[in-house]
mmCIF file of C-alpha atoms and ligand atoms in Angstrom:
data_model
loop_
_atom_site.group_PDB
_atom_site.id
_atom_site.type_symbol
_atom_site.label_atom_id
_atom_site.label_comp_id
_atom_site.label_asym_id
_atom_site.label_seq_id
_atom_site.Cartn_x
_atom_site.Cartn_y
_atom_site.Cartn_z
ATOM 1 C CA MET A 282 111.293 96.362 127.174
ATOM 2 C CA LYS A 283 113.247 95.443 124.142
ATOM 3 C CA LEU A 284 112.471 96.970 120.768
ATOM 4 C CA PHE A 285 112.133 95.089 117.441
ATOM 5 C CA LEU A 286 111.714 96.708 114.033
ATOM 6 C CA ASP A 287 108.345 95.702 112.338
ATOM 7 C CA SER A 288 109.666 96.036 108.732
ATOM 8 C CA ALA A 289 111.149 94.216 105.809
ATOM 9 C CA ASN A 290 112.768 97.484 104.284
ATOM 10 C CA ILE A 291 116.404 97.079 104.232
ATOM 11 C CA GLU A 292 116.877 100.845 104.295
ATOM 12 C CA GLU A 293 114.562 101.057 107.426
ATOM 13 C CA ILE A 294 116.573 98.313 109.176
ATOM 14 C CA LYS A 295 119.918 99.875 108.452
ATOM 15 C CA ARG A 296 118.760 103.228 109.792
ATOM 16 C CA ALA A 297 116.937 101.889 112.867
ATOM 17 C CA ASN A 298 120.063 99.684 113.485
ATOM 18 C CA GLU A 299 122.331 102.834 113.437
ATOM 19 C CA PHE A 300 120.363 104.088 116.466
ATOM 20 C CA GLY A 301 121.637 100.910 118.324
ATOM 21 C CA ILE A 302 118.016 100.379 119.693
ATOM 22 C CA ILE A 303 116.738 97.279 117.885
ATOM 23 C CA CYS A 304 117.459 93.811 118.930
ATOM 24 C CA GLY A 305 115.434 91.984 116.256
ATOM 25 C CA VAL A 306 113.228 92.342 113.193
ATOM 26 C CA THR A 307 109.725 91.112 112.631
ATOM 27 C CA THR A 308 108.003 90.612 109.338
ATOM 28 C CA ASN A 309 104.589 89.481 108.181
ATOM 29 C CA PRO A 310 103.294 88.535 104.776
ATOM 30 C CA SER A 311 101.752 91.963 104.148
ATOM 31 C CA ILE A 312 105.073 93.717 105.027
ATOM 32 C CA ILE A 313 106.938 91.411 102.765
ATOM 33 C CA ALA A 314 104.452 91.770 99.939
ATOM 34 C CA LYS A 315 104.867 95.544 100.298
ATOM 35 C CA GLU A 316 108.576 95.262 99.540
ATOM 36 C CA GLY A 317 107.958 92.795 96.457
ATOM 37 C CA LYS A 318 111.225 91.129 97.078
ATOM 38 C CA ASP A 319 112.036 87.243 97.151
ATOM 39 C CA PHE A 320 111.818 86.207 100.862
ATOM 40 C CA LYS A 321 115.179 84.495 100.866
ATOM 41 C CA GLU A 322 117.012 87.134 99.412
ATOM 42 C CA MET A 323 115.435 89.513 101.874
ATOM 43 C CA ILE A 324 116.484 87.447 104.830
ATOM 44 C CA GLN A 325 119.947 87.262 103.471
ATOM 45 C CA GLN A 326 120.220 91.181 103.142
ATOM 46 C CA MET A 327 118.388 91.513 106.666
ATOM 47 C CA THR A 328 120.803 89.221 108.386
ATOM 48 C CA GLN A 329 123.724 91.175 107.187
ATOM 49 C CA ILE A 330 122.543 94.128 109.320
ATOM 50 C CA ILE A 331 120.845 92.376 112.312
ATOM 51 C CA ASP A 332 121.233 88.975 113.772
ATOM 52 C CA SER A 333 117.714 88.077 114.823
ATOM 53 C CA PRO A 334 115.454 87.725 111.807
ATOM 54 C CA SER A 335 111.957 86.414 111.644
ATOM 55 C CA GLY A 336 109.847 84.691 108.763
ATOM 56 C CA GLU A 337 106.294 83.840 108.626
ATOM 57 C CA VAL A 338 104.842 80.632 107.037
ATOM 58 C CA LYS A 339 102.811 81.489 103.930
ATOM 59 C CA PRO A 340 99.168 82.733 104.698
ATOM 60 C CA THR A 341 98.181 80.097 102.073
ATOM 61 C CA THR A 342 99.740 77.165 104.062
ATOM 62 C CA GLU A 343 96.654 75.881 105.903
ATOM 63 C CA GLU A 344 97.697 72.448 107.248
ATOM 64 C CA ALA A 345 100.073 71.843 110.188
ATOM 65 C CA LYS A 346 102.103 69.317 108.211
ATOM 66 C CA ASP A 347 102.660 71.891 105.593
ATOM 67 C CA MET A 348 103.466 74.615 108.319
ATOM 68 C CA ILE A 349 105.954 72.213 109.843
ATOM 69 C CA ARG A 350 107.729 71.620 106.589
ATOM 70 C CA GLU A 351 107.808 75.293 105.599
ATOM 71 C CA GLY A 352 108.757 76.242 109.268
ATOM 72 C CA ARG A 353 111.682 73.993 108.971
ATOM 73 C CA SER A 354 112.816 75.480 105.816
ATOM 74 C CA ILE A 355 112.480 79.052 107.011
ATOM 75 C CA ALA A 356 114.553 77.988 110.225
ATOM 76 C CA SER A 357 117.219 76.544 108.092
ATOM 77 C CA LEU A 358 117.923 80.114 106.659
ATOM 78 C CA HIS A 359 119.646 81.465 109.904
ATOM 79 C CA PRO A 360 120.538 80.126 113.268
ATOM 80 C CA ASN A 361 118.441 82.562 115.050
ATOM 81 C CA MET A 362 115.438 82.581 112.990
ATOM 82 C CA VAL A 363 111.986 82.936 114.517
ATOM 83 C CA VAL A 364 109.258 81.068 112.750
ATOM 84 C CA LYS A 365 105.804 82.975 112.784
ATOM 85 C CA LEU A 366 102.729 80.916 112.809
ATOM 86 C CA PRO A 367 99.106 81.779 112.779
ATOM 87 C CA THR A 368 97.231 81.201 116.128
ATOM 88 C CA THR A 369 94.881 78.622 114.850
ATOM 89 C CA PRO A 370 94.460 74.894 115.610
ATOM 90 C CA GLU A 371 96.912 73.987 112.817
ATOM 91 C CA GLY A 372 99.440 76.687 113.993
ATOM 92 C CA LEU A 373 99.368 75.344 117.518
ATOM 93 C CA LYS A 374 100.065 71.744 116.283
ATOM 94 C CA ALA A 375 102.903 73.156 114.282
ATOM 95 C CA CYS A 376 104.204 75.220 117.145
ATOM 96 C CA HIS A 377 104.213 72.143 119.333
ATOM 97 C CA VAL A 378 106.226 70.225 116.896
ATOM 98 C CA LEU A 379 108.834 72.835 115.883
ATOM 99 C CA SER A 380 109.205 73.995 119.452
ATOM 100 C CA LYS A 381 110.175 70.417 120.383
ATOM 101 C CA GLU A 382 112.821 70.484 117.530
ATOM 102 C CA GLY A 383 114.323 73.659 119.237
ATOM 103 C CA ILE A 384 113.019 75.885 116.519
ATOM 104 C CA LYS A 385 112.085 79.344 117.959
ATOM 105 C CA THR A 386 108.315 80.090 117.194
ATOM 106 C CA ASN A 387 106.104 83.333 117.324
ATOM 107 C CA LEU A 388 102.541 82.729 117.398
ATOM 108 C CA THR A 389 100.975 85.767 115.635
ATOM 109 C CA LEU A 390 97.653 87.260 115.226
ATOM 110 C CA VAL A 391 96.799 86.911 118.923
ATOM 111 C CA PHE A 392 93.637 88.769 119.850
ATOM 112 C CA SER A 393 92.686 87.045 123.335
ATOM 113 C CA VAL A 394 94.155 85.758 126.617
ATOM 114 C CA PRO A 395 92.919 82.306 125.775
ATOM 115 C CA GLN A 396 94.747 82.376 122.445
ATOM 116 C CA ALA A 397 97.982 83.557 124.276
ATOM 117 C CA LEU A 398 97.582 80.756 126.944
ATOM 118 C CA LEU A 399 97.277 78.083 124.281
ATOM 119 C CA ALA A 400 100.285 79.310 122.354
ATOM 120 C CA ALA A 401 102.388 79.527 125.552
ATOM 121 C CA ARG A 402 101.341 75.770 126.439
ATOM 122 C CA ALA A 403 102.182 74.654 122.961
ATOM 123 C CA GLY A 404 105.632 75.789 123.585
ATOM 124 C CA ALA A 405 105.697 79.183 121.732
ATOM 125 C CA THR A 406 108.974 81.096 122.252
ATOM 126 C CA TYR A 407 106.959 84.383 121.624
ATOM 127 C CA VAL A 408 103.113 85.427 121.345
ATOM 128 C CA SER A 409 102.320 88.478 119.348
ATOM 129 C CA PRO A 410 99.048 90.225 120.667
ATOM 130 C CA PHE A 411 98.089 93.015 118.037
ATOM 131 C CA ILE A 412 97.026 96.128 120.077
ATOM 132 C CA GLY A 413 96.209 98.522 117.201
ATOM 133 C CA ARG A 414 93.863 96.174 115.555
ATOM 134 C CA ILE A 415 91.933 95.655 118.788
ATOM 135 C CA ASP A 416 91.713 99.546 119.236
ATOM 136 C CA ASP A 417 90.482 99.653 115.570
ATOM 137 C CA ILE A 418 87.357 97.751 116.703
ATOM 138 C CA SER A 419 86.848 100.039 119.672
ATOM 139 C CA MET A 420 88.246 97.586 122.165
ATOM 140 C CA ASP A 421 91.239 98.198 124.642
ATOM 141 C CA GLY A 422 94.439 96.759 123.056
ATOM 142 C CA LEU A 423 96.675 97.680 126.040
ATOM 143 C CA GLN A 424 94.400 95.884 128.421
ATOM 144 C CA LEU A 425 94.998 92.628 126.548
ATOM 145 C CA ILE A 426 98.764 93.113 127.010
ATOM 146 C CA LYS A 427 98.152 93.750 130.688
ATOM 147 C CA ASP A 428 96.092 90.535 131.126
ATOM 148 C CA ILE A 429 98.418 88.264 129.252
ATOM 149 C CA ALA A 430 101.563 89.748 131.089
ATOM 150 C CA GLN A 431 99.671 89.258 134.496
ATOM 151 C CA ILE A 432 98.696 85.675 133.724
ATOM 152 C CA PHE A 433 102.090 84.724 132.252
ATOM 153 C CA LYS A 434 103.628 85.999 135.460
ATOM 154 C CA ILE A 435 101.167 84.116 137.940
ATOM 155 C CA TYR A 436 102.043 80.899 136.242
ATOM 156 C CA ASN A 437 105.598 81.557 135.474
ATOM 157 C CA LEU A 438 105.281 81.003 131.721
ATOM 158 C CA SER A 439 108.448 81.472 129.949
ATOM 159 C CA THR A 440 106.801 82.685 126.580
ATOM 160 C CA GLN A 441 107.773 86.218 125.813
ATOM 161 C CA ILE A 442 105.211 88.784 124.881
ATOM 162 C CA ILE A 443 105.893 90.889 121.740
ATOM 163 C CA CYS A 444 103.471 93.730 121.575
ATOM 164 C CA ALA A 445 102.557 94.214 117.931
ATOM 165 C CA SER A 446 100.369 96.369 115.775
ATOM 166 C CA ILE A 447 101.743 99.471 117.649
ATOM 167 C CA ARG A 448 100.347 102.561 116.118
ATOM 168 C CA ASN A 449 101.845 105.381 118.293
ATOM 169 C CA ALA A 450 104.140 106.349 121.093
ATOM 170 C CA TYR A 451 101.450 106.084 123.841
ATOM 171 C CA HIS A 452 101.260 102.393 122.953
ATOM 172 C CA ILE A 453 104.959 102.127 123.810
ATOM 173 C CA ILE A 454 104.496 103.486 127.420
ATOM 174 C CA GLY A 455 101.494 101.427 128.049
ATOM 175 C CA CYS A 456 103.322 98.304 126.830
ATOM 176 C CA ALA A 457 106.410 98.899 128.795
ATOM 177 C CA LYS A 458 104.290 99.392 131.976
ATOM 178 C CA THR A 459 102.791 96.108 131.772
ATOM 179 C CA GLY A 460 106.237 94.644 131.791
ATOM 180 C CA ALA A 461 105.830 93.172 128.335
ATOM 181 C CA ASP A 462 109.151 91.738 127.065
ATOM 182 C CA ILE A 463 109.361 93.366 123.593
ATOM 183 C CA ALA A 464 107.430 95.748 121.397
ATOM 184 C CA THR A 465 107.829 95.521 117.639
ATOM 185 C CA VAL A 466 107.583 99.084 116.000
ATOM 186 C CA PRO A 467 107.386 100.429 112.643
ATOM 187 C CA TYR A 468 110.110 102.731 111.702
ATOM 188 C CA SER A 469 107.704 105.792 111.649
ATOM 189 C CA ILE A 470 107.017 105.157 115.336
ATOM 190 C CA ILE A 471 110.795 105.048 116.245
ATOM 191 C CA GLU A 472 110.747 108.629 114.509
ATOM 192 C CA GLN A 473 107.807 109.686 116.796
ATOM 193 C CA MET A 474 109.482 108.217 120.025
ATOM 194 C CA VAL A 475 112.543 110.357 119.479
ATOM 195 C CA LYS A 476 110.712 113.606 118.545
ATOM 196 C CA HIS A 477 109.742 116.172 121.169
ATOM 197 C CA PRO A 478 108.940 119.794 120.333
ATOM 198 C CA LEU A 479 110.742 120.860 123.670
ATOM 199 C CA THR A 480 113.923 119.175 122.476
ATOM 200 C CA ASP A 481 113.679 120.981 119.079
ATOM 201 C CA LYS A 482 112.898 124.454 120.786
ATOM 202 C CA GLY A 483 115.629 123.853 123.485
ATOM 203 C CA LEU A 484 118.214 122.982 120.693
ATOM 204 C CA GLU A 485 117.490 126.020 118.661
ATOM 205 C CA LYS A 486 117.736 128.125 121.777
ATOM 206 C CA PHE A 487 121.218 126.668 122.708
ATOM 207 C CA LYS A 488 122.346 127.237 119.051
ATOM 208 C CA ASN A 489 121.193 130.871 119.011
ATOM 209 C CA ASP A 490 122.746 131.746 122.428
ATOM 210 C CA TYR A 491 126.061 129.861 121.487
ATOM 211 C CA ILE A 492 126.264 131.671 118.023
ATOM 212 C CA ALA A 493 125.436 135.230 119.753
ATOM 213 C CA VAL A 494 128.602 134.835 122.005
ATOM 214 C CA PHE A 495 130.886 132.519 120.049
ATOM 215 C CA GLY A 496 129.793 132.798 116.526
ATOM 216 C CA GLU A 497 129.589 129.647 114.182
HETATM 217 O O1 G3P B 563 103.643 92.478 112.367
HETATM 218 C C1 G3P B 563 102.439 92.569 112.848
HETATM 219 C C2 G3P B 563 101.863 93.800 113.168
HETATM 220 O O2 G3P B 563 102.930 94.656 113.900
HETATM 221 C C3 G3P B 563 101.067 94.398 112.138
HETATM 222 O O3 G3P B 563 100.520 95.715 112.551
HETATM 223 O O4 G3P B 563 99.607 98.009 112.019
HETATM 224 O O5 G3P B 563 99.427 95.950 110.428
HETATM 225 O O6 G3P B 563 98.114 96.117 112.444
HETATM 226 P P1 G3P B 563 99.375 96.522 111.853
#
């Protein structure tokens, strides 16, 4: 399973990229609003660090024709740009048109298997099921990933699954076990993933044992 960083914070993108573990970056309107920067400027900064950016059509854009126009403009910013569209009837129409033009699309805010199937049939390059937000309403987010992965496999659908709304390292294990293609992860979760108390304790002991014999 590949890892993307779910962030528009340039410092976080730089730090995660230094670990050599991320293959792409995802953003959404809330993440971009948090940074308070101009979208184009942010994409330019982002693509100086990582070669696989993503940009979402504005949440205020409701009709397919406007999503298509905006999607084309977002795609023109970088050759590897992925255009994120909402999983709505208008989003599906836009996905169908943009995909036929060779523009990579990511259908976001997926909360059910039927939505994922429709997105795949409309030609989406990626679907983004939101695990954490499903858990938030006392349902099983990982089960959704398992079901989508199983069905895409049965029908040999090439649409890739990006597990989104990841809230903890346990989500990462669950997603990887389903065979999902990608997990998009906030920087704080990458920090959680690398951390283990026994690693810290073990390193401390190595240090003390070494110093006791060899000094600094
Ligand atoms: O990028 C979409 C998704 O990862 C958002 O996560 O934590 O706001 O539900 P969250």
